[in-house]
mmCIF file of C-alpha atoms and ligand atoms in Angstrom:
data_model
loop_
_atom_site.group_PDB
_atom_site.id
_atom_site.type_symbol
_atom_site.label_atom_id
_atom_site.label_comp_id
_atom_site.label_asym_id
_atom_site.label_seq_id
_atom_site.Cartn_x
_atom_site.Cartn_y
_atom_site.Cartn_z
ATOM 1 C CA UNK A 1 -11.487 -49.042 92.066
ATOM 2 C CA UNK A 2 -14.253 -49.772 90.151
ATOM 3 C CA UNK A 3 -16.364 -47.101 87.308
ATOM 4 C CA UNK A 4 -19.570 -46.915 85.768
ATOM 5 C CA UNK A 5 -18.793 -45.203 82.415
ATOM 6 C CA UNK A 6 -21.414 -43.606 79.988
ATOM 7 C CA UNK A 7 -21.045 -44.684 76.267
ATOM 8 C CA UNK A 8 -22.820 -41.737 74.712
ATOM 9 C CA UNK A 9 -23.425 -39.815 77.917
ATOM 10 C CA UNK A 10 -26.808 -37.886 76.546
ATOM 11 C CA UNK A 11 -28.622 -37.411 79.911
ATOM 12 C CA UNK A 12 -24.944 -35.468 80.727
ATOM 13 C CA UNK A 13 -25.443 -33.745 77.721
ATOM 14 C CA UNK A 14 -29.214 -32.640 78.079
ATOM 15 C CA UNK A 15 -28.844 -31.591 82.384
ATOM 16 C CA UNK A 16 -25.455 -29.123 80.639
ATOM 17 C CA UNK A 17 -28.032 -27.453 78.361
ATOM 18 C CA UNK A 18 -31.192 -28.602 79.855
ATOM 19 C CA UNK A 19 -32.945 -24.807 80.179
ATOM 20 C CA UNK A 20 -32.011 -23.460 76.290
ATOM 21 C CA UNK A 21 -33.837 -27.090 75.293
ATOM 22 C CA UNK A 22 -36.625 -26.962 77.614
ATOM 23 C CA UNK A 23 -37.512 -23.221 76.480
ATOM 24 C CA UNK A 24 -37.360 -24.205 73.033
ATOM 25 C CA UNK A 25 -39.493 -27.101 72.873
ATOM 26 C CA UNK A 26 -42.086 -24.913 75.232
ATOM 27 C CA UNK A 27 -41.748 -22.312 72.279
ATOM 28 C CA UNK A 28 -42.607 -24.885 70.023
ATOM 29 C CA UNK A 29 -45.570 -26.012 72.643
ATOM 30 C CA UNK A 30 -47.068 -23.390 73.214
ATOM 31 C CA UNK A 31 -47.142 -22.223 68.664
ATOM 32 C CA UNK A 32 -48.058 -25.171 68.173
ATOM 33 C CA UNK A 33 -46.176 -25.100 64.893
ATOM 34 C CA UNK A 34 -44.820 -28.484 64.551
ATOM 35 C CA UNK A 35 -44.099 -29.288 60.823
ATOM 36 C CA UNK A 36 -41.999 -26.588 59.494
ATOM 37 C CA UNK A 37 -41.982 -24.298 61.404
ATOM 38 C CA UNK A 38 -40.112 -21.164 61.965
ATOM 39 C CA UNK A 39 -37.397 -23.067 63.489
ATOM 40 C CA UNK A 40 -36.756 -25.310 61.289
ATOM 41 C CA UNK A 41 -36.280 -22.494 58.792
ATOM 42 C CA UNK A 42 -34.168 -20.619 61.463
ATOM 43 C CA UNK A 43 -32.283 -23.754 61.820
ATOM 44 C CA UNK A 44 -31.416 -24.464 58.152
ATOM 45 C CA UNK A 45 -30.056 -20.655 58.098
ATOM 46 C CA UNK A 46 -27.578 -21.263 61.356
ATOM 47 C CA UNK A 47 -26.412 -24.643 59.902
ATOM 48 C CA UNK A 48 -25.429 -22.806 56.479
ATOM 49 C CA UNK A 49 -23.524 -20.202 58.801
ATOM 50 C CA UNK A 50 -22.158 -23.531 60.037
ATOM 51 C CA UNK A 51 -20.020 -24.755 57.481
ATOM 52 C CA UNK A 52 -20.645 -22.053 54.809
ATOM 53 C CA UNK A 53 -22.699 -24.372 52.533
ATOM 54 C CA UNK A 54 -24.947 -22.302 50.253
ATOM 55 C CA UNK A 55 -28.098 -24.405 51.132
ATOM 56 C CA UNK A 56 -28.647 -26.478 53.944
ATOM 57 C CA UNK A 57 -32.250 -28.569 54.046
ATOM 58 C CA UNK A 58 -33.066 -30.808 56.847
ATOM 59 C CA UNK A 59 -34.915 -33.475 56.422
ATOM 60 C CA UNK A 60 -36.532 -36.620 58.490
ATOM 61 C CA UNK A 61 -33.562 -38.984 59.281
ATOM 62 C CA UNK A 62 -29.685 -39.356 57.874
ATOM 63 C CA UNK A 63 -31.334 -42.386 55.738
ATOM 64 C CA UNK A 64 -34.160 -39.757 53.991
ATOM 65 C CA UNK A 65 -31.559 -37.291 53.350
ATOM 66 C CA UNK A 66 -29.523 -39.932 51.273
ATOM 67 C CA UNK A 67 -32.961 -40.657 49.412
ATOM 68 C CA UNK A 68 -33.841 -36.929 48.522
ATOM 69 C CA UNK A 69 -30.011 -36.796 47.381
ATOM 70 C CA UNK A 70 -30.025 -39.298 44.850
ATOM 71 C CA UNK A 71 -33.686 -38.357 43.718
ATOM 72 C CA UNK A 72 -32.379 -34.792 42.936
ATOM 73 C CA UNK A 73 -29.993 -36.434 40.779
ATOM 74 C CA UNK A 74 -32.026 -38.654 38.923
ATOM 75 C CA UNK A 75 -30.774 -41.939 39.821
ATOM 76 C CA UNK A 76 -32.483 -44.324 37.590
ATOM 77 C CA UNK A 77 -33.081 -48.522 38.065
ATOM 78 C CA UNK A 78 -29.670 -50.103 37.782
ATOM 79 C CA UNK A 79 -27.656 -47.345 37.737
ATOM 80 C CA UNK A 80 -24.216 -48.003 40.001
ATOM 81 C CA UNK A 81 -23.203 -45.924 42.974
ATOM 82 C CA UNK A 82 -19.436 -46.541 44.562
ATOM 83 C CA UNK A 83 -19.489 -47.392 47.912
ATOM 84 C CA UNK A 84 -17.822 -49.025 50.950
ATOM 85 C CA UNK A 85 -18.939 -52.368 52.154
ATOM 86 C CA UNK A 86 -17.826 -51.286 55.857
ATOM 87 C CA UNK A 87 -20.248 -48.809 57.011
ATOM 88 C CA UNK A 88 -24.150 -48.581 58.614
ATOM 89 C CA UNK A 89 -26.504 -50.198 56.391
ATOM 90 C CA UNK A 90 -28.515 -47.334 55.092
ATOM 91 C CA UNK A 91 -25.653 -46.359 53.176
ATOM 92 C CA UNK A 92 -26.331 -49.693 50.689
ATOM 93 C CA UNK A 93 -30.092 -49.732 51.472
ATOM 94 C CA UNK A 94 -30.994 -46.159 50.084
ATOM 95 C CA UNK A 95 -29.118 -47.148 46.852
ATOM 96 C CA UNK A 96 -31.035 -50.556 46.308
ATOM 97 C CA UNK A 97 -34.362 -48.524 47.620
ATOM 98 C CA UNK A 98 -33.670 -46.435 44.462
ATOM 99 C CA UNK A 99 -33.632 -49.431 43.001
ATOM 100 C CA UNK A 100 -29.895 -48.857 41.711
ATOM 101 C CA UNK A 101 -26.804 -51.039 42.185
ATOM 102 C CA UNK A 102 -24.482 -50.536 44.971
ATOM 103 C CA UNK A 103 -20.760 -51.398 44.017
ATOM 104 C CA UNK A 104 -18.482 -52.366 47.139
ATOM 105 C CA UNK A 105 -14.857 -51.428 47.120
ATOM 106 C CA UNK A 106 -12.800 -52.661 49.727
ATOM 107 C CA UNK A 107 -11.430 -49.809 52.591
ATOM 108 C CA UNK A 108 -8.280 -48.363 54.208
ATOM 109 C CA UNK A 109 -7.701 -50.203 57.736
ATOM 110 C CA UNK A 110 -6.548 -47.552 59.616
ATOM 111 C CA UNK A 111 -9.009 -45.435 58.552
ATOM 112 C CA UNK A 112 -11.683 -47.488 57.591
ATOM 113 C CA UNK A 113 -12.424 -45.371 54.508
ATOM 114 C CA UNK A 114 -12.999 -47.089 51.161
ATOM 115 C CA UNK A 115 -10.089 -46.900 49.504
ATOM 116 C CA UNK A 116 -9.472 -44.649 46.642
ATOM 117 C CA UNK A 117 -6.968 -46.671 44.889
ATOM 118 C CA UNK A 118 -9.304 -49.407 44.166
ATOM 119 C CA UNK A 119 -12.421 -46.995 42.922
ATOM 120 C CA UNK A 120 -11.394 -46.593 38.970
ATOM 121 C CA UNK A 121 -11.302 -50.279 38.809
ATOM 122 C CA UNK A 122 -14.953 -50.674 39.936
ATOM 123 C CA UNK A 123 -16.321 -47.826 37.053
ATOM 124 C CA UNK A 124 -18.313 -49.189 34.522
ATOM 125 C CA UNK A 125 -20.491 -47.389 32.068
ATOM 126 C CA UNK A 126 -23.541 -47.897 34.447
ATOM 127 C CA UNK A 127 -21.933 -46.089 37.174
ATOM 128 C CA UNK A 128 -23.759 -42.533 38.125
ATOM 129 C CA UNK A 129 -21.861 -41.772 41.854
ATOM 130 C CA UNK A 130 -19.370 -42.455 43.828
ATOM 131 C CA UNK A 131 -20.650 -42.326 47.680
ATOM 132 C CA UNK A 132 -17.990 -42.064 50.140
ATOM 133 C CA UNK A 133 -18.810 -42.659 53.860
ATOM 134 C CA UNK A 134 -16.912 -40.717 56.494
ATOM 135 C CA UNK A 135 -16.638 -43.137 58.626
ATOM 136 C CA UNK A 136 -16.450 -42.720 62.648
ATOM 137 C CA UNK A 137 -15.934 -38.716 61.880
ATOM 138 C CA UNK A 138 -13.196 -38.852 59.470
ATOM 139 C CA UNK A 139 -13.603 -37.844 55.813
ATOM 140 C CA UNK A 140 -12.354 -40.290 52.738
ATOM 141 C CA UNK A 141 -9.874 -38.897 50.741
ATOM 142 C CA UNK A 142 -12.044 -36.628 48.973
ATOM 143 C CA UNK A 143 -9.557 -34.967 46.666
ATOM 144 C CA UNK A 144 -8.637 -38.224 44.876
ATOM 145 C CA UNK A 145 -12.554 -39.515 45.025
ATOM 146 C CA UNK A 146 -13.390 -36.443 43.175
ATOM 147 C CA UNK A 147 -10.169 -36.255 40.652
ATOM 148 C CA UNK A 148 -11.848 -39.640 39.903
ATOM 149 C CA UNK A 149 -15.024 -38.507 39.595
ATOM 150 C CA UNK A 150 -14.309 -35.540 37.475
ATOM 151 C CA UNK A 151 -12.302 -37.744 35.244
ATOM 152 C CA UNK A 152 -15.207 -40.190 34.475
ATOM 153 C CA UNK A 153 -18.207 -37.680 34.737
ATOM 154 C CA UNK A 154 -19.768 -38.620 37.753
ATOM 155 C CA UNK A 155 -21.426 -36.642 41.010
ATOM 156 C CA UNK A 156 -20.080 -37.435 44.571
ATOM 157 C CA UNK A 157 -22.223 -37.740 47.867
ATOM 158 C CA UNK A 158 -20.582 -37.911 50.880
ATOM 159 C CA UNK A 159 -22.361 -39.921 53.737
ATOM 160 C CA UNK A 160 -21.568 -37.826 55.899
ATOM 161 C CA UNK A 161 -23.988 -39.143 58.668
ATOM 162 C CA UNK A 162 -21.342 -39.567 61.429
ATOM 163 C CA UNK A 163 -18.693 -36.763 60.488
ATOM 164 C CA UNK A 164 -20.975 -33.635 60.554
ATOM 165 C CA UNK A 165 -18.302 -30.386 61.739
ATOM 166 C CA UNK A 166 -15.021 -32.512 60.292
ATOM 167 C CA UNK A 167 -12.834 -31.050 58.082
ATOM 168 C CA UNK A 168 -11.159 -31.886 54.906
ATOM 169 C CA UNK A 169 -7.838 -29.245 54.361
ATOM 170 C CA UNK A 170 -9.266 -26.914 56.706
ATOM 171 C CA UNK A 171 -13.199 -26.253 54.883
ATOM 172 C CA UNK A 172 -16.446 -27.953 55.996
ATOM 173 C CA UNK A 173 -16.289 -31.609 54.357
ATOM 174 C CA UNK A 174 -19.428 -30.453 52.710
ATOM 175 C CA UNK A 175 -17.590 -28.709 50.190
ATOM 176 C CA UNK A 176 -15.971 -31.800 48.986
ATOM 177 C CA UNK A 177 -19.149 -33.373 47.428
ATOM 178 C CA UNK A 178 -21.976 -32.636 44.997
ATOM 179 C CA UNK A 179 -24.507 -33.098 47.718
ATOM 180 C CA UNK A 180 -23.532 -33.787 51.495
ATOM 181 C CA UNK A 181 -25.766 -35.649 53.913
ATOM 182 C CA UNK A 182 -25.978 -35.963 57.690
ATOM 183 C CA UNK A 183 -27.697 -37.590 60.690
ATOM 184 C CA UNK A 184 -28.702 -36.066 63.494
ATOM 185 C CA UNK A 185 -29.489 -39.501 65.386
ATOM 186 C CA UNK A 186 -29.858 -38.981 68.987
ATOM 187 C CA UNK A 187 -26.570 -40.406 69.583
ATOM 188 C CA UNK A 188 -24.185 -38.975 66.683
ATOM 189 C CA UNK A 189 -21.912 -36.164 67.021
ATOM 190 C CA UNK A 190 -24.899 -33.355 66.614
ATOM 191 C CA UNK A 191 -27.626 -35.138 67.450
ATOM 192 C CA UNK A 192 -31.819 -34.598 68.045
ATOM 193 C CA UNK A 193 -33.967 -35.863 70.391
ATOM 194 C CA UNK A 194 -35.123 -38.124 67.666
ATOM 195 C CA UNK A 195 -34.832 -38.793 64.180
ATOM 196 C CA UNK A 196 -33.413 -35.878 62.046
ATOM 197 C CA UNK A 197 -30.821 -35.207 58.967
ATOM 198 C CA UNK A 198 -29.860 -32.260 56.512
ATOM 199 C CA UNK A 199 -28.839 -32.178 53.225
ATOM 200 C CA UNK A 200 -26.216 -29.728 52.081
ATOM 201 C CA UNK A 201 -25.282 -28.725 48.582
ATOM 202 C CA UNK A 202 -23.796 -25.636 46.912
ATOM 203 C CA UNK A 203 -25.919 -26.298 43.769
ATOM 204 C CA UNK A 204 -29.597 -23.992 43.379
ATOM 205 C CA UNK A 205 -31.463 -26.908 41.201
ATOM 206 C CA UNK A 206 -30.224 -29.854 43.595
ATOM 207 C CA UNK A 207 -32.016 -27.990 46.205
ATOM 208 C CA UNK A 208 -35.414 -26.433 44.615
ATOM 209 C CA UNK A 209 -35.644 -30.114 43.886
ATOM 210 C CA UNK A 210 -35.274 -31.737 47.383
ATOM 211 C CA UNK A 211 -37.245 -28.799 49.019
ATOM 212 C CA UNK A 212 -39.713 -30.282 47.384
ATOM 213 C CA UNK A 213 -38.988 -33.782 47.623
ATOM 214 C CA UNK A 214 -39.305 -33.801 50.841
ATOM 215 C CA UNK A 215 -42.691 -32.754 50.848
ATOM 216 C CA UNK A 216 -44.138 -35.308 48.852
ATOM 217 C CA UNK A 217 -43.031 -34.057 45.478
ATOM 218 C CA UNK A 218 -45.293 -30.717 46.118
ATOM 219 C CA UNK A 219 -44.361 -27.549 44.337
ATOM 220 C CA UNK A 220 -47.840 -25.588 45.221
ATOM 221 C CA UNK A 221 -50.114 -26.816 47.718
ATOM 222 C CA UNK A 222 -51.719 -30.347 46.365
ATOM 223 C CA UNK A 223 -49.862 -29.992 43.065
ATOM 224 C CA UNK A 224 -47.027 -32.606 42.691
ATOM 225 C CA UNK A 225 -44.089 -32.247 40.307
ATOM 226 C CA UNK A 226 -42.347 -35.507 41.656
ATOM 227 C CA UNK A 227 -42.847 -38.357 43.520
ATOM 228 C CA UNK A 228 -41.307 -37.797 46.721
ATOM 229 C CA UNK A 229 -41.851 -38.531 50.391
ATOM 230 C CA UNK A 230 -42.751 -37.364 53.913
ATOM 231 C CA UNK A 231 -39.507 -36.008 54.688
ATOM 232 C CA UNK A 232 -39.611 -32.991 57.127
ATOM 233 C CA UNK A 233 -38.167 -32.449 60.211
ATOM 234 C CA UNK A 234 -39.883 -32.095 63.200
ATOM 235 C CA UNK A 235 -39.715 -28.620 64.479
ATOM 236 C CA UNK A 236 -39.478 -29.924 67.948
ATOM 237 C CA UNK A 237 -36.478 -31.482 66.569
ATOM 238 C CA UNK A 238 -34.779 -27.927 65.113
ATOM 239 C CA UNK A 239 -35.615 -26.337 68.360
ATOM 240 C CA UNK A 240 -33.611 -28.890 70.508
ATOM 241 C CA UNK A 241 -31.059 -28.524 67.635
ATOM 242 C CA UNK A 242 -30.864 -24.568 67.636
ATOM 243 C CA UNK A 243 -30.746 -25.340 71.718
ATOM 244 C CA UNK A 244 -27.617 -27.526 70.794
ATOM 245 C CA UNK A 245 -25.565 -26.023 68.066
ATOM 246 C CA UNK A 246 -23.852 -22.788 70.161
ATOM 247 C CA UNK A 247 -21.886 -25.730 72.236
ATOM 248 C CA UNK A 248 -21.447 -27.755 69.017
ATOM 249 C CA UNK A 249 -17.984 -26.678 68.442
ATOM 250 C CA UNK A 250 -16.617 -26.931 71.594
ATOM 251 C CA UNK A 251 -18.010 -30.592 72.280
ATOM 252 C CA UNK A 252 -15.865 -31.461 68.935
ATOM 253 C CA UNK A 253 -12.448 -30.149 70.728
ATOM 254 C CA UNK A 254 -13.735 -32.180 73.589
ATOM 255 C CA UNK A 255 -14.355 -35.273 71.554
ATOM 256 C CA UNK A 256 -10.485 -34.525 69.952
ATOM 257 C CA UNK A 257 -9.229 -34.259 73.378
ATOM 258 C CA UNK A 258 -10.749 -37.765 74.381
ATOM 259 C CA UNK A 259 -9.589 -39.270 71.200
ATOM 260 C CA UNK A 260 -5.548 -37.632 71.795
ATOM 261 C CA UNK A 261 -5.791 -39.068 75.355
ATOM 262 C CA UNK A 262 -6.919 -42.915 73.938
ATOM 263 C CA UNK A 263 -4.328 -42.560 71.702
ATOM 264 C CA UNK A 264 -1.644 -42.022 73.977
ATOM 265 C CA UNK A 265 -2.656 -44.627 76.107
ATOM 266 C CA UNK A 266 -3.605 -47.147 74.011
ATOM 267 C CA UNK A 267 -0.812 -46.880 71.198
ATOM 268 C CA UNK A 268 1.624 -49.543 71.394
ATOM 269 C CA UNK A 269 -0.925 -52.323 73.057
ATOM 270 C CA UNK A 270 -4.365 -52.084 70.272
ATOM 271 C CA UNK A 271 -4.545 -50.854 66.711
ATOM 272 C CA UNK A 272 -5.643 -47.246 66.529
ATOM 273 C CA UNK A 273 -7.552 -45.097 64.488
ATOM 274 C CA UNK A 274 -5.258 -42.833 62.466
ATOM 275 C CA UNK A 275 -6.569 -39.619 61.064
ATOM 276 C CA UNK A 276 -4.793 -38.151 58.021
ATOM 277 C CA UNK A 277 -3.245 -34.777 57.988
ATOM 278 C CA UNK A 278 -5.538 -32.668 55.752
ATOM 279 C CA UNK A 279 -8.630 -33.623 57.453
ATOM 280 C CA UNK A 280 -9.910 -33.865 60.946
ATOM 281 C CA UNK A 281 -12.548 -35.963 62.682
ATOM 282 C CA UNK A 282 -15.307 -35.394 64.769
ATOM 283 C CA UNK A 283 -14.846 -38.911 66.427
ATOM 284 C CA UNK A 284 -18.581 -40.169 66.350
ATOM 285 C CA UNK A 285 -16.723 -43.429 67.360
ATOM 286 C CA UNK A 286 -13.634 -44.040 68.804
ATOM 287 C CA UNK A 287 -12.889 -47.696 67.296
ATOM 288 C CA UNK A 288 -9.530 -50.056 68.219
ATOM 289 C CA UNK A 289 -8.568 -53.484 65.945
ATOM 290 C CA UNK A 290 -8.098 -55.767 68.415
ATOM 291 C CA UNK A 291 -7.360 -59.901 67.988
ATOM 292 C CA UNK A 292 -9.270 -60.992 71.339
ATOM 293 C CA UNK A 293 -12.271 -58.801 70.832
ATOM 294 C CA UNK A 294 -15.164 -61.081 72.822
ATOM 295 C CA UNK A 295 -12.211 -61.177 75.711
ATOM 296 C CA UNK A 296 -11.955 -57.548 75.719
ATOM 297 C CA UNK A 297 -15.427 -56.743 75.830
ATOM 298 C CA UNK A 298 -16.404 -59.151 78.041
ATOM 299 C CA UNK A 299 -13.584 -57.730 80.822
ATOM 300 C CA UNK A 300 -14.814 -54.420 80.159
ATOM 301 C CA UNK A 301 -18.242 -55.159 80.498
ATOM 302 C CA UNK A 302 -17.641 -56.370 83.546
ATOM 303 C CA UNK A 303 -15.636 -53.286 84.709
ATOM 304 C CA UNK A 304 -18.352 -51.281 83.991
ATOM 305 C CA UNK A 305 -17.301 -49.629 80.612
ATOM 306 C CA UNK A 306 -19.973 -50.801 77.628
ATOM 307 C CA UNK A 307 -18.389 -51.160 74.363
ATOM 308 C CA UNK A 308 -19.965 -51.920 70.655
ATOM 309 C CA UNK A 309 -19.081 -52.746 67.695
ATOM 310 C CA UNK A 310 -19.493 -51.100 64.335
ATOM 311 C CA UNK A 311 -20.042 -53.011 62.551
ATOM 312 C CA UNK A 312 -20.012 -56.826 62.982
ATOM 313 C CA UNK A 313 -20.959 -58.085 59.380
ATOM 314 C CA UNK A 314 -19.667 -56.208 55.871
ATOM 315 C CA UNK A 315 -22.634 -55.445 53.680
ATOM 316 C CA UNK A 316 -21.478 -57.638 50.562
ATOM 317 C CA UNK A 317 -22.355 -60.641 53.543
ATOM 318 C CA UNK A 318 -25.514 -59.527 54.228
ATOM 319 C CA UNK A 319 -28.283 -61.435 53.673
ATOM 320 C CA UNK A 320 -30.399 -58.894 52.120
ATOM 321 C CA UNK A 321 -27.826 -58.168 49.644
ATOM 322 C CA UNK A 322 -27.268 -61.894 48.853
ATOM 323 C CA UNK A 323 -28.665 -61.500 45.545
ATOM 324 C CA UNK A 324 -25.762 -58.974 44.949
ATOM 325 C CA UNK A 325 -23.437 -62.237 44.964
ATOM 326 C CA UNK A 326 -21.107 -61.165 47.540
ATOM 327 C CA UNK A 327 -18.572 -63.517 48.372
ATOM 328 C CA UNK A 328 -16.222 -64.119 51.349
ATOM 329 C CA UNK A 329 -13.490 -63.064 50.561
ATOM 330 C CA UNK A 330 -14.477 -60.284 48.108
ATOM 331 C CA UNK A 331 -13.129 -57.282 50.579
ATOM 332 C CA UNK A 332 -10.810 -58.971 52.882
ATOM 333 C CA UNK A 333 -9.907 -55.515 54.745
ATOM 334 C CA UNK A 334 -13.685 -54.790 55.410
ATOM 335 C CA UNK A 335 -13.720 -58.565 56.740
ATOM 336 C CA UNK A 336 -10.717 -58.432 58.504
ATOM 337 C CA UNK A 337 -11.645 -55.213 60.559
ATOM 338 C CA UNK A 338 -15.417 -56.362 61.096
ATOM 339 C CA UNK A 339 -13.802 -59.082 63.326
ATOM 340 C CA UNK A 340 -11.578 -56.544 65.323
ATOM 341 C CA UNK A 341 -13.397 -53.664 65.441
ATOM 342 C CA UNK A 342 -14.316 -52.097 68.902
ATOM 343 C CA UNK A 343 -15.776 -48.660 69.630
ATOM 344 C CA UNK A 344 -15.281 -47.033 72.977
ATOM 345 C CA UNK A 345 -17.064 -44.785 74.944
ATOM 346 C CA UNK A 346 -17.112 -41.990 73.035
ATOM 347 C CA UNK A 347 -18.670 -38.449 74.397
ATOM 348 C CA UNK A 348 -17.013 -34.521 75.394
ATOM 349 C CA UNK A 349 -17.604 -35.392 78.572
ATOM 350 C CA UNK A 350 -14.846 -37.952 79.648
ATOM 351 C CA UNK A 351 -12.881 -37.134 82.463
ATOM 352 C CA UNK A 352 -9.278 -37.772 82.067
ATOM 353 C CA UNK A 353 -9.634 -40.160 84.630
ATOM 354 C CA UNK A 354 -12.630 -42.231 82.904
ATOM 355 C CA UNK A 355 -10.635 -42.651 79.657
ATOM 356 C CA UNK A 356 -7.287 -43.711 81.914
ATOM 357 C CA UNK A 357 -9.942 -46.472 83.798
ATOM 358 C CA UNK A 358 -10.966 -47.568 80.038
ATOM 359 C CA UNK A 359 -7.656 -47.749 78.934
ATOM 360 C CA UNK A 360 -6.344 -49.328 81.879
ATOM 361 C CA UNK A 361 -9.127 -51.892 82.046
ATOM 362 C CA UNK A 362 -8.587 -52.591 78.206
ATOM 363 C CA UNK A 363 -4.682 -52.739 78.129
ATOM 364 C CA UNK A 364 -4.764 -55.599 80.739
ATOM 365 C CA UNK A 365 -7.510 -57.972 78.902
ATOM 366 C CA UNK A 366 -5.553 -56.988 75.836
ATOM 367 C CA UNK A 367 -2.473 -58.717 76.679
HETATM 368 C C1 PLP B 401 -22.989 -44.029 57.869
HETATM 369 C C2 PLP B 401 -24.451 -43.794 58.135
HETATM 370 N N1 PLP B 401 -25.275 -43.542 57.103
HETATM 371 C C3 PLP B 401 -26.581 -43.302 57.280
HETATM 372 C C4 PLP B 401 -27.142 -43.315 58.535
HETATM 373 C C5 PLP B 401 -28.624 -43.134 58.665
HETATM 374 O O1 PLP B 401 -29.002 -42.085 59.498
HETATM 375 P P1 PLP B 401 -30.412 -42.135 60.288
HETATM 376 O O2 PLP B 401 -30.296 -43.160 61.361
HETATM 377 O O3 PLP B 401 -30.564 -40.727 60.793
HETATM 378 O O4 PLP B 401 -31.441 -42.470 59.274
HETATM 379 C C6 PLP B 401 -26.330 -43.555 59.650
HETATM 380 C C7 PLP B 401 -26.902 -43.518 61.021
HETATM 381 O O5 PLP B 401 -26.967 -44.375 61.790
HETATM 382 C C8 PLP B 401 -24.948 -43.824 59.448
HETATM 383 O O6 PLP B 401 -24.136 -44.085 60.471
#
């Protein structure tokens, strides 16, 4: 027997809620209202009911949204922000676009979470933030990050680009940071139909600020406080959004359900993700450590189940960061898991059935 599985499964996802999105984005047609809108107003208000987070401001992409938060906070040239090496690249880019310093600290590898025990060591009297990523859905370990950061007087920002609904001992993981950003990439958890993010913060001056960051800067029309940028989102966008969000929670207990089923199956023959009691994930990527990773893929490529991996290289390795001196060796977890990792096909959709195929299919080449 032989399946054709969907990685991200969003044409699934759009036929399940295809009239709600259609009438929206006629609504937005036929106003013709499409920079800030009224739904993108409406939509900041439902994601604050969301995960109780006093202000919630969307923005243009998950990378703009890590801008605007370190512009409300000041960051100055050379200033040092915490982060992982193992994670997307915009979480390193944004901080060298401020033209600050981003500090690698090596990760967890069963979570893939930078690793809290080895932050204090990296603080030096330049550093402003520490900027956890919750990586594939699963918060860091938040309490100790911001014990840390408490301790030595700095503000957190969670990345929270892939983990958007996860929760860290039972709140919203945006309560666990100073300001918390998210994507809404077409193909994460919540996503758009198109670039979008959202900052969230609990703090009043964080967010007069990036309200008006993200319109160039502009307090009253033409008159610029700040330097900013075109940051809005579309209002298309927030209407396929507000068409999304009602089934939001209940495509997180299906992504949970997937993630319990490839861990049944595959525990015992692959490394697993682990997710730590006080928190849970929203599983953006299901991702295995495996030792014969181009074999795997290759054998379920050709059974018809795509994988990818995230992410191949570290940052400290990449060449735009060479003048960072990164070394081999540096983080040898982030550079042992970039050669293992493999994400799965990941979406609420899976059929029991699809996820046994996968697993079967994956087991054998894994032996
Ligand atoms: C960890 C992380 N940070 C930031 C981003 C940037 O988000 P966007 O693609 O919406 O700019 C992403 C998205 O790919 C991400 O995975």
């Amino acid at each position: 027997m032989s399946m054709n599985i969907d990685f991200a499964n969003l044409q699934l996802q759009y036929q399940k809620y295809k009239a709600d999105i259609d009438a929206n984005i006629q609504a937005v047609l036929n106003k013709s209202n499409y920079i800030m809108g009224e739904e993108v107003h409406e939509l900041e208000r439902v994601l604050e009911g969301f995960t109780g987070a006093k202000h919630a401001i969307t923005c243009a992409s998950g990378t703009d949204a890590l801008l605007l938060a370190m512009m409300a906070m000041g960051i100055q040239p050379g200033d040092e922000v915490i982060t992982t090496p193992f994670t997307f690249i915009a979480t390193a880019e944004t901080i060298a676009l401020m033209k600050a310093v981003p500090v690698f600290v090596d990760i967890e590898p069963d979570t893939f979470n930078i690793d809290s025990n080895l932050i204090e060591a990296a603080i030096t009297d330049k550093t402003k933030v520490i900027m956890p990523v919750s990586l594939y859905g699963q918060p860091a370990d938040m309490f100790e990050i911001n014990a840390i950061a408490k301790k030595h007087g700095l503000k957190v920002i969670i990345d929270g680009a892939q983990c958007f609904g996860a929760t860290y001992q039972q709140q919203c993981a945006v309560h666990q940071a100073d300001i918390y950003t998210t994507s809404f990439f077409p193909a994460k958890p919540l996503g758009c139909y198109g670039y979008g993010g959202a900052v969230f913060t609990n703090n009043d001056e964080y967010t007069e600020k990036i309200k008006m960051m993200r319109v160039h800067g502009q307090n009253k029309r033409y008159r610029h406080k700040y330097i900013g940028m075109g940051g809005r989102l579309d209002t298309i966008q927030a209407a396929v959004l507000l068409a999304k969000l009602p089934h939001y929670k209940s495509e997180i207990e299906g992504r949970n359900r997937v993630a319990y089923l490839y861990a049944e199956k595959l525990n015992g023959f692959v490394h697993t993700p682990k997710v730590k009691s006080d928190r849970t994930s929203v599983w953006a990527q299901y991702t295995v450590r495996v030792e014969n990773r181009d074999k795997i893929q290759e054998a379920l490529k050709d059974k018809g189940v795509p994988t990818t991996v995230h992410y191949p290289m570290p940052l400290h390795l990449q060449e735009c960061f060479a003048y960072l001196d990164g070394r081999e060796g540096d983080f040898p977890v982030a550079e042992m898991v970039s050669q293992q990792v493999v994400s799965l096909p990941m979406n609420p959709f899976l059929t029991e059935d699809e996820v046994s195929y996968v697993t079967s299919v994956l087991v054998e080449a894994a032996k």
